[in-house]
Amino acid sequence: MATQVGEATIKLSFDGKTLNASLANAEKEVESGGKKSGSKWANAWSVAAGNLISSGINKVTSAISNNIDNAIARVDTLNNFPKVMRNIGISGDEAEKAISKMADKLQGIPTNLDTAAAAVQRFTSKNSDVAKSTDMFLALNNAMLAGGMSTEMQATALEQISQSYAKGKPDMMEWRSLLQAMPAQARQLAIAMGFGADGIEDLGEALRKGDVTMDDFMNTVIQLNEQGIEGFDNFETQAKNATGGIQSAISIMNSRITQGISAVIDEIGSENITEIAVGIGNAFKSVGK
């Protein structure tokens, strides 16, 4: 919204309730202050702008505060992932490449690094190939996001399909969970695997019987994530198209804030943070005495 005040144009992008409340307060302040010179509305807009800026700063501060725990978890994930991978025979270099790829590919989509790392760890425990596991997660996650369902449904489906991969085949409940989270993408997978657009149930039955392996299925998910099939964008593009709403934008914004705080924490160093925490603890003990 743009409003002309004298020769100045003020542009506002706040919601109507915030604007109206600020204007009402501003007008009262102008009247109570007995400001007679100049335009009453110019003074009102000046005070309103100050109120809105102050409100915006408070919201930014609150957003930073709310994401500190996420930032700490992100730093821990980045630092611990290579150590966890080492326990299952993956070199530090391979693990670093994998976590860097995850962090890069998750830019611009509402999926956090913790979720990615946990899923890749589960996949790698089964196949001992962290690079392939990373591609599997990113492809499957994009397919889920492209499905456009709730984050809860996506998380459940991801957990179910991870269990299916670990066992070597899905049960009926696990397969149903996948279909609910990404119905259109499951149909595309059925087409790509030769079962046709109406062959989703046949694909599920083939997976349960072992006629189609989970590796075959996951390889096809990766293929469609990168290449797609005729008439459809690849899963990566579909995911970006499906996550362009306000809720996703807020999630992405929070993710960016988390990344920024993580960089600050990483720069300070975990050992220095530990020393600070110990110092604060000792200070409180001294007060208690």
mmCIF file of C-alpha atoms in Angstrom:
data_model
loop_
_atom_site.group_PDB
_atom_site.id
_atom_site.type_symbol
_atom_site.label_atom_id
_atom_site.label_comp_id
_atom_site.label_asym_id
_atom_site.label_seq_id
_atom_site.Cartn_x
_atom_site.Cartn_y
_atom_site.Cartn_z
ATOM 1 C CA MET A 1 0.000 0.000 0.000
ATOM 2 C CA ALA A 2 1.316 3.486 -0.873
ATOM 3 C CA THR A 3 -0.036 6.707 0.649
ATOM 4 C CA GLN A 4 0.832 10.242 -0.442
ATOM 5 C CA VAL A 5 1.695 12.650 2.410
ATOM 6 C CA GLY A 6 2.676 16.034 1.048
ATOM 7 C CA GLU A 7 5.539 15.229 -1.293
ATOM 8 C CA ALA A 8 6.494 11.963 0.411
ATOM 9 C CA THR A 9 5.105 8.545 -0.464
ATOM 10 C CA ILE A 10 5.039 5.969 2.326
ATOM 11 C CA LYS A 11 4.836 2.328 1.302
ATOM 12 C CA LEU A 12 3.456 -0.166 3.783
ATOM 13 C CA SER A 13 3.353 -3.941 3.560
ATOM 14 C CA PHE A 14 1.948 -4.675 7.001
ATOM 15 C CA ASP A 15 -1.372 -6.336 7.680
ATOM 16 C CA GLY A 16 -4.432 -4.129 8.011
ATOM 17 C CA LYS A 17 -4.901 -4.642 11.750
ATOM 18 C CA THR A 18 -1.360 -3.556 12.564
ATOM 19 C CA LEU A 19 -1.641 -0.492 10.341
ATOM 20 C CA ASN A 20 -5.006 0.621 11.719
ATOM 21 C CA ALA A 21 -3.870 0.219 15.315
ATOM 22 C CA SER A 22 -0.709 2.218 14.630
ATOM 23 C CA LEU A 23 -2.613 5.009 12.931
ATOM 24 C CA ALA A 24 -5.107 5.243 15.786
ATOM 25 C CA ASN A 25 -2.326 5.459 18.348
ATOM 26 C CA ALA A 26 -0.431 7.951 16.234
ATOM 27 C CA GLU A 27 -3.424 10.246 15.857
ATOM 28 C CA LYS A 28 -3.987 10.242 19.625
ATOM 29 C CA GLU A 29 -0.340 11.060 20.234
ATOM 30 C CA VAL A 30 -0.494 13.980 17.805
ATOM 31 C CA GLU A 31 -3.681 15.340 19.347
ATOM 32 C CA SER A 32 -2.481 14.981 22.944
ATOM 33 C CA GLY A 33 0.836 16.622 22.061
ATOM 34 C CA GLY A 34 -0.994 19.684 20.759
ATOM 35 C CA LYS A 35 0.967 19.797 17.517
ATOM 36 C CA LYS A 36 -0.669 22.567 15.500
ATOM 37 C CA SER A 37 1.898 23.264 12.820
ATOM 38 C CA GLY A 38 2.074 21.339 9.579
ATOM 39 C CA SER A 39 -0.257 18.562 8.519
ATOM 40 C CA LYS A 40 -1.904 16.567 11.286
ATOM 41 C CA TRP A 41 -1.795 13.491 9.058
ATOM 42 C CA ALA A 42 1.866 14.047 8.231
ATOM 43 C CA ASN A 43 2.612 13.961 11.962
ATOM 44 C CA ALA A 44 0.339 10.943 12.373
ATOM 45 C CA TRP A 45 2.104 9.072 9.601
ATOM 46 C CA SER A 46 5.485 9.933 11.095
ATOM 47 C CA VAL A 47 4.552 8.470 14.464
ATOM 48 C CA ALA A 48 2.856 5.485 12.782
ATOM 49 C CA ALA A 49 5.980 4.720 10.782
ATOM 50 C CA GLY A 50 8.010 4.753 13.997
ATOM 51 C CA ASN A 51 5.562 2.383 15.662
ATOM 52 C CA LEU A 52 5.638 0.015 12.722
ATOM 53 C CA ILE A 53 9.427 0.010 12.530
ATOM 54 C CA SER A 54 9.597 -0.721 16.237
ATOM 55 C CA SER A 55 7.109 -3.562 15.792
ATOM 56 C CA GLY A 56 9.172 -4.948 12.929
ATOM 57 C CA ILE A 57 12.368 -4.874 14.991
ATOM 58 C CA ASN A 58 10.591 -6.707 17.814
ATOM 59 C CA LYS A 59 9.416 -9.396 15.396
ATOM 60 C CA VAL A 60 12.910 -9.860 13.973
ATOM 61 C CA THR A 61 14.342 -10.129 17.500
ATOM 62 C CA SER A 62 11.686 -12.670 18.406
ATOM 63 C CA ALA A 63 12.388 -14.692 15.251
ATOM 64 C CA ILE A 64 16.109 -14.802 16.080
ATOM 65 C CA SER A 65 15.404 -15.846 19.666
ATOM 66 C CA ASN A 66 13.004 -18.582 18.563
ATOM 67 C CA ASN A 67 15.570 -20.061 16.157
ATOM 68 C CA ILE A 68 18.536 -20.252 18.541
ATOM 69 C CA ASP A 69 17.717 -23.858 19.543
ATOM 70 C CA ASN A 70 17.403 -24.808 15.869
ATOM 71 C CA ALA A 71 20.740 -23.158 15.150
ATOM 72 C CA ILE A 72 22.457 -25.094 17.930
ATOM 73 C CA ALA A 73 20.928 -28.331 16.623
ATOM 74 C CA ARG A 74 22.159 -27.482 13.115
ATOM 75 C CA VAL A 75 25.723 -26.894 14.330
ATOM 76 C CA ASP A 76 25.643 -30.164 16.250
ATOM 77 C CA THR A 77 24.331 -32.005 13.189
ATOM 78 C CA LEU A 78 27.044 -30.606 10.944
ATOM 79 C CA ASN A 79 29.741 -31.480 13.470
ATOM 80 C CA ASN A 80 28.417 -34.892 14.498
ATOM 81 C CA PHE A 81 27.387 -36.296 11.107
ATOM 82 C CA PRO A 82 30.951 -37.260 10.049
ATOM 83 C CA LYS A 83 31.489 -38.913 13.451
ATOM 84 C CA VAL A 84 28.296 -40.959 13.151
ATOM 85 C CA MET A 85 29.220 -41.968 9.593
ATOM 86 C CA ARG A 86 32.658 -43.037 10.736
ATOM 87 C CA ASN A 87 30.987 -45.526 13.083
ATOM 88 C CA ILE A 88 29.464 -47.332 10.078
ATOM 89 C CA GLY A 89 32.613 -47.286 7.971
ATOM 90 C CA ILE A 90 32.194 -44.039 5.999
ATOM 91 C CA SER A 91 35.237 -41.824 5.598
ATOM 92 C CA GLY A 92 35.247 -38.287 6.911
ATOM 93 C CA ASP A 93 35.708 -36.895 3.406
ATOM 94 C CA GLU A 94 32.677 -38.777 2.071
ATOM 95 C CA ALA A 95 30.594 -37.643 5.031
ATOM 96 C CA GLU A 96 31.636 -33.995 4.605
ATOM 97 C CA LYS A 97 30.670 -34.074 0.919
ATOM 98 C CA ALA A 98 27.311 -35.606 1.778
ATOM 99 C CA ILE A 99 26.380 -33.095 4.484
ATOM 100 C CA SER A 100 27.532 -30.203 2.288
ATOM 101 C CA LYS A 101 25.344 -31.452 -0.570
ATOM 102 C CA MET A 102 22.355 -31.740 1.754
ATOM 103 C CA ALA A 103 22.873 -28.213 3.081
ATOM 104 C CA ASP A 104 23.158 -26.869 -0.475
ATOM 105 C CA LYS A 105 20.181 -28.727 -1.960
ATOM 106 C CA LEU A 106 17.865 -27.853 0.934
ATOM 107 C CA GLN A 107 18.272 -24.138 0.220
ATOM 108 C CA GLY A 108 14.906 -22.674 -0.745
ATOM 109 C CA ILE A 109 12.735 -25.574 0.422
ATOM 110 C CA PRO A 110 11.101 -26.082 3.846
ATOM 111 C CA THR A 111 13.161 -29.080 5.016
ATOM 112 C CA ASN A 112 15.684 -28.787 7.829
ATOM 113 C CA LEU A 113 19.138 -30.333 7.867
ATOM 114 C CA ASP A 114 18.441 -32.442 10.964
ATOM 115 C CA THR A 115 15.671 -34.331 9.154
ATOM 116 C CA ALA A 116 17.914 -34.897 6.154
ATOM 117 C CA ALA A 117 20.895 -36.117 8.184
ATOM 118 C CA ALA A 118 18.770 -38.545 10.215
ATOM 119 C CA ALA A 119 17.224 -40.062 7.079
ATOM 120 C CA VAL A 120 20.593 -40.378 5.319
ATOM 121 C CA GLN A 121 22.049 -42.087 8.388
ATOM 122 C CA ARG A 122 19.236 -44.668 8.303
ATOM 123 C CA PHE A 123 19.670 -45.323 4.595
ATOM 124 C CA THR A 124 23.457 -45.562 4.907
ATOM 125 C CA SER A 125 23.165 -48.061 7.767
ATOM 126 C CA LYS A 126 21.485 -50.321 5.223
ATOM 127 C CA ASN A 127 23.525 -49.750 2.059
ATOM 128 C CA SER A 128 26.888 -48.397 3.377
ATOM 129 C CA ASP A 129 26.868 -45.794 0.569
ATOM 130 C CA VAL A 130 26.451 -42.275 1.939
ATOM 131 C CA ALA A 131 26.544 -40.604 -1.494
ATOM 132 C CA LYS A 132 23.717 -42.780 -2.807
ATOM 133 C CA SER A 133 21.787 -42.382 0.450
ATOM 134 C CA THR A 134 22.035 -38.603 0.131
ATOM 135 C CA ASP A 135 20.655 -38.722 -3.413
ATOM 136 C CA MET A 136 17.893 -41.063 -2.246
ATOM 137 C CA PHE A 137 16.790 -38.745 0.539
ATOM 138 C CA LEU A 138 16.897 -35.587 -1.585
ATOM 139 C CA ALA A 139 14.893 -37.276 -4.355
ATOM 140 C CA LEU A 140 12.333 -38.784 -2.003
ATOM 141 C CA ASN A 141 12.003 -35.532 -0.065
ATOM 142 C CA ASN A 142 11.385 -33.602 -3.283
ATOM 143 C CA ALA A 143 8.732 -36.111 -4.317
ATOM 144 C CA MET A 144 7.036 -35.694 -0.919
ATOM 145 C CA LEU A 145 7.141 -31.896 -1.132
ATOM 146 C CA ALA A 146 5.785 -32.037 -4.672
ATOM 147 C CA GLY A 147 2.807 -33.975 -3.323
ATOM 148 C CA GLY A 148 1.747 -30.835 -1.469
ATOM 149 C CA MET A 149 0.396 -32.610 1.614
ATOM 150 C CA SER A 150 0.878 -31.569 5.243
ATOM 151 C CA THR A 151 4.330 -31.676 6.813
ATOM 152 C CA GLU A 152 3.052 -34.243 9.321
ATOM 153 C CA MET A 153 1.918 -36.563 6.532
ATOM 154 C CA GLN A 154 5.217 -36.105 4.707
ATOM 155 C CA ALA A 155 7.227 -36.875 7.859
ATOM 156 C CA THR A 156 5.184 -40.014 8.510
ATOM 157 C CA ALA A 157 5.619 -41.220 4.932
ATOM 158 C CA LEU A 158 9.359 -40.578 5.056
ATOM 159 C CA GLU A 159 9.650 -42.606 8.249
ATOM 160 C CA GLN A 160 7.566 -45.432 6.763
ATOM 161 C CA ILE A 161 9.535 -45.637 3.519
ATOM 162 C CA SER A 162 12.802 -45.562 5.508
ATOM 163 C CA GLN A 163 11.568 -48.605 7.417
ATOM 164 C CA SER A 164 10.579 -50.278 4.151
ATOM 165 C CA TYR A 165 14.048 -49.723 2.737
ATOM 166 C CA ALA A 166 15.692 -51.135 5.857
ATOM 167 C CA LYS A 167 13.500 -54.280 5.687
ATOM 168 C CA GLY A 168 13.832 -54.676 1.932
ATOM 169 C CA LYS A 169 10.124 -54.293 1.120
ATOM 170 C CA PRO A 170 7.081 -52.327 2.295
ATOM 171 C CA ASP A 171 4.019 -53.653 4.046
ATOM 172 C CA MET A 172 0.551 -52.420 3.092
ATOM 173 C CA MET A 173 0.495 -49.648 5.723
ATOM 174 C CA GLU A 174 3.878 -48.290 4.677
ATOM 175 C CA TRP A 175 2.900 -48.262 1.017
ATOM 176 C CA ARG A 176 -0.425 -46.541 1.777
ATOM 177 C CA SER A 177 1.430 -43.855 3.732
ATOM 178 C CA LEU A 178 3.599 -43.142 0.696
ATOM 179 C CA LEU A 179 0.590 -42.962 -1.636
ATOM 180 C CA GLN A 180 -1.214 -40.520 0.662
ATOM 181 C CA ALA A 181 1.790 -38.193 0.821
ATOM 182 C CA MET A 182 2.617 -38.141 -2.913
ATOM 183 C CA PRO A 183 -0.209 -39.660 -5.030
ATOM 184 C CA ALA A 184 0.646 -37.940 -8.332
ATOM 185 C CA GLN A 185 4.357 -38.642 -7.955
ATOM 186 C CA ALA A 186 3.668 -42.309 -7.135
ATOM 187 C CA ARG A 187 1.719 -42.521 -10.400
ATOM 188 C CA GLN A 188 4.692 -41.066 -12.268
ATOM 189 C CA LEU A 189 6.921 -43.684 -10.638
ATOM 190 C CA ALA A 190 4.519 -46.429 -11.708
ATOM 191 C CA ILE A 191 4.688 -45.158 -15.296
ATOM 192 C CA ALA A 192 8.486 -44.942 -15.225
ATOM 193 C CA MET A 193 8.731 -48.506 -13.875
ATOM 194 C CA GLY A 194 6.496 -49.937 -16.591
ATOM 195 C CA PHE A 195 3.254 -50.400 -14.629
ATOM 196 C CA GLY A 196 1.342 -47.593 -16.348
ATOM 197 C CA ALA A 197 -0.641 -44.682 -14.936
ATOM 198 C CA ASP A 198 -3.179 -47.038 -13.344
ATOM 199 C CA GLY A 199 -0.550 -49.450 -12.041
ATOM 200 C CA ILE A 200 0.163 -47.963 -8.610
ATOM 201 C CA GLU A 201 -1.379 -50.904 -6.757
ATOM 202 C CA ASP A 202 0.449 -53.337 -9.042
ATOM 203 C CA LEU A 203 3.733 -51.594 -8.239
ATOM 204 C CA GLY A 204 2.997 -51.839 -4.507
ATOM 205 C CA GLU A 205 2.184 -55.547 -4.851
ATOM 206 C CA ALA A 206 5.405 -56.155 -6.809
ATOM 207 C CA LEU A 207 7.411 -54.415 -4.087
ATOM 208 C CA ARG A 208 5.739 -56.445 -1.327
ATOM 209 C CA LYS A 209 6.409 -59.707 -3.173
ATOM 210 C CA GLY A 210 10.002 -58.754 -3.937
ATOM 211 C CA ASP A 211 9.494 -58.818 -7.720
ATOM 212 C CA VAL A 212 10.663 -55.202 -7.662
ATOM 213 C CA THR A 213 13.369 -54.380 -5.127
ATOM 214 C CA MET A 214 13.478 -51.302 -2.936
ATOM 215 C CA ASP A 215 16.775 -50.425 -4.625
ATOM 216 C CA ASP A 216 15.009 -50.477 -8.010
ATOM 217 C CA PHE A 217 12.311 -48.235 -6.580
ATOM 218 C CA MET A 218 14.758 -45.778 -5.005
ATOM 219 C CA ASN A 219 16.881 -45.643 -8.165
ATOM 220 C CA THR A 220 13.762 -44.657 -10.108
ATOM 221 C CA VAL A 221 12.930 -41.952 -7.549
ATOM 222 C CA ILE A 222 16.446 -40.544 -8.071
ATOM 223 C CA GLN A 223 16.023 -40.747 -11.853
ATOM 224 C CA LEU A 224 12.728 -38.850 -11.780
ATOM 225 C CA ASN A 225 14.163 -36.301 -9.385
ATOM 226 C CA GLU A 226 16.854 -35.471 -11.912
ATOM 227 C CA GLN A 227 15.180 -36.122 -15.269
ATOM 228 C CA GLY A 228 11.434 -36.506 -14.791
ATOM 229 C CA ILE A 229 9.326 -38.342 -17.369
ATOM 230 C CA GLU A 230 7.649 -37.128 -20.531
ATOM 231 C CA GLY A 231 4.951 -34.591 -19.777
ATOM 232 C CA PHE A 232 6.163 -33.854 -16.228
ATOM 233 C CA ASP A 233 8.866 -31.722 -14.616
ATOM 234 C CA ASN A 234 11.455 -33.543 -12.548
ATOM 235 C CA PHE A 235 10.726 -33.923 -8.828
ATOM 236 C CA GLU A 236 13.169 -31.176 -7.867
ATOM 237 C CA THR A 237 11.297 -28.644 -10.004
ATOM 238 C CA GLN A 238 7.920 -29.962 -8.866
ATOM 239 C CA ALA A 239 8.974 -29.530 -5.226
ATOM 240 C CA LYS A 240 9.977 -25.899 -5.754
ATOM 241 C CA ASN A 241 6.702 -25.218 -7.576
ATOM 242 C CA ALA A 242 4.689 -26.776 -4.743
ATOM 243 C CA THR A 243 6.420 -24.874 -1.924
ATOM 244 C CA GLY A 244 5.856 -21.313 -3.082
ATOM 245 C CA GLY A 245 3.168 -20.382 -0.550
ATOM 246 C CA ILE A 246 3.329 -18.059 2.441
ATOM 247 C CA GLN A 247 3.702 -20.879 4.982
ATOM 248 C CA SER A 248 6.643 -22.311 3.061
ATOM 249 C CA ALA A 249 8.172 -18.848 2.710
ATOM 250 C CA ILE A 250 8.013 -18.368 6.483
ATOM 251 C CA SER A 251 9.584 -21.795 7.009
ATOM 252 C CA ILE A 252 12.362 -20.928 4.566
ATOM 253 C CA MET A 253 12.884 -17.551 6.266
ATOM 254 C CA ASN A 254 13.255 -19.276 9.638
ATOM 255 C CA SER A 255 15.691 -21.701 8.052
ATOM 256 C CA ARG A 256 17.802 -18.801 6.761
ATOM 257 C CA ILE A 257 17.785 -17.208 10.228
ATOM 258 C CA THR A 258 18.853 -20.556 11.691
ATOM 259 C CA GLN A 259 21.722 -20.766 9.197
ATOM 260 C CA GLY A 260 22.868 -17.257 10.070
ATOM 261 C CA ILE A 261 22.855 -17.929 13.808
ATOM 262 C CA SER A 262 24.627 -21.248 13.173
ATOM 263 C CA ALA A 263 27.416 -19.398 11.364
ATOM 264 C CA VAL A 264 27.844 -17.090 14.366
ATOM 265 C CA ILE A 265 27.893 -20.033 16.795
ATOM 266 C CA ASP A 266 30.388 -21.857 14.598
ATOM 267 C CA GLU A 267 32.593 -18.765 14.482
ATOM 268 C CA ILE A 268 32.558 -18.467 18.289
ATOM 269 C CA GLY A 269 33.336 -22.176 18.631
ATOM 270 C CA SER A 270 31.655 -24.787 20.783
ATOM 271 C CA GLU A 271 34.558 -24.853 23.249
ATOM 272 C CA ASN A 272 34.214 -21.110 23.875
ATOM 273 C CA ILE A 273 30.458 -21.451 24.316
ATOM 274 C CA THR A 274 31.101 -24.198 26.867
ATOM 275 C CA GLU A 275 33.486 -21.921 28.777
ATOM 276 C CA ILE A 276 30.877 -19.134 28.744
ATOM 277 C CA ALA A 277 28.233 -21.529 30.064
ATOM 278 C CA VAL A 278 30.537 -22.718 32.839
ATOM 279 C CA GLY A 279 31.320 -19.120 33.756
ATOM 280 C CA ILE A 280 27.636 -18.246 33.967
ATOM 281 C CA GLY A 281 27.035 -21.299 36.108
ATOM 282 C CA ASN A 282 29.833 -20.366 38.494
ATOM 283 C CA ALA A 283 28.456 -16.821 38.723
ATOM 284 C CA PHE A 284 25.076 -18.122 39.804
ATOM 285 C CA LYS A 285 26.727 -20.389 42.370
ATOM 286 C CA SER A 286 28.548 -17.382 43.809
ATOM 287 C CA VAL A 287 25.271 -15.468 44.079
ATOM 288 C CA GLY A 288 23.700 -18.438 45.832
ATOM 289 C CA LYS A 289 26.398 -18.349 48.493
#
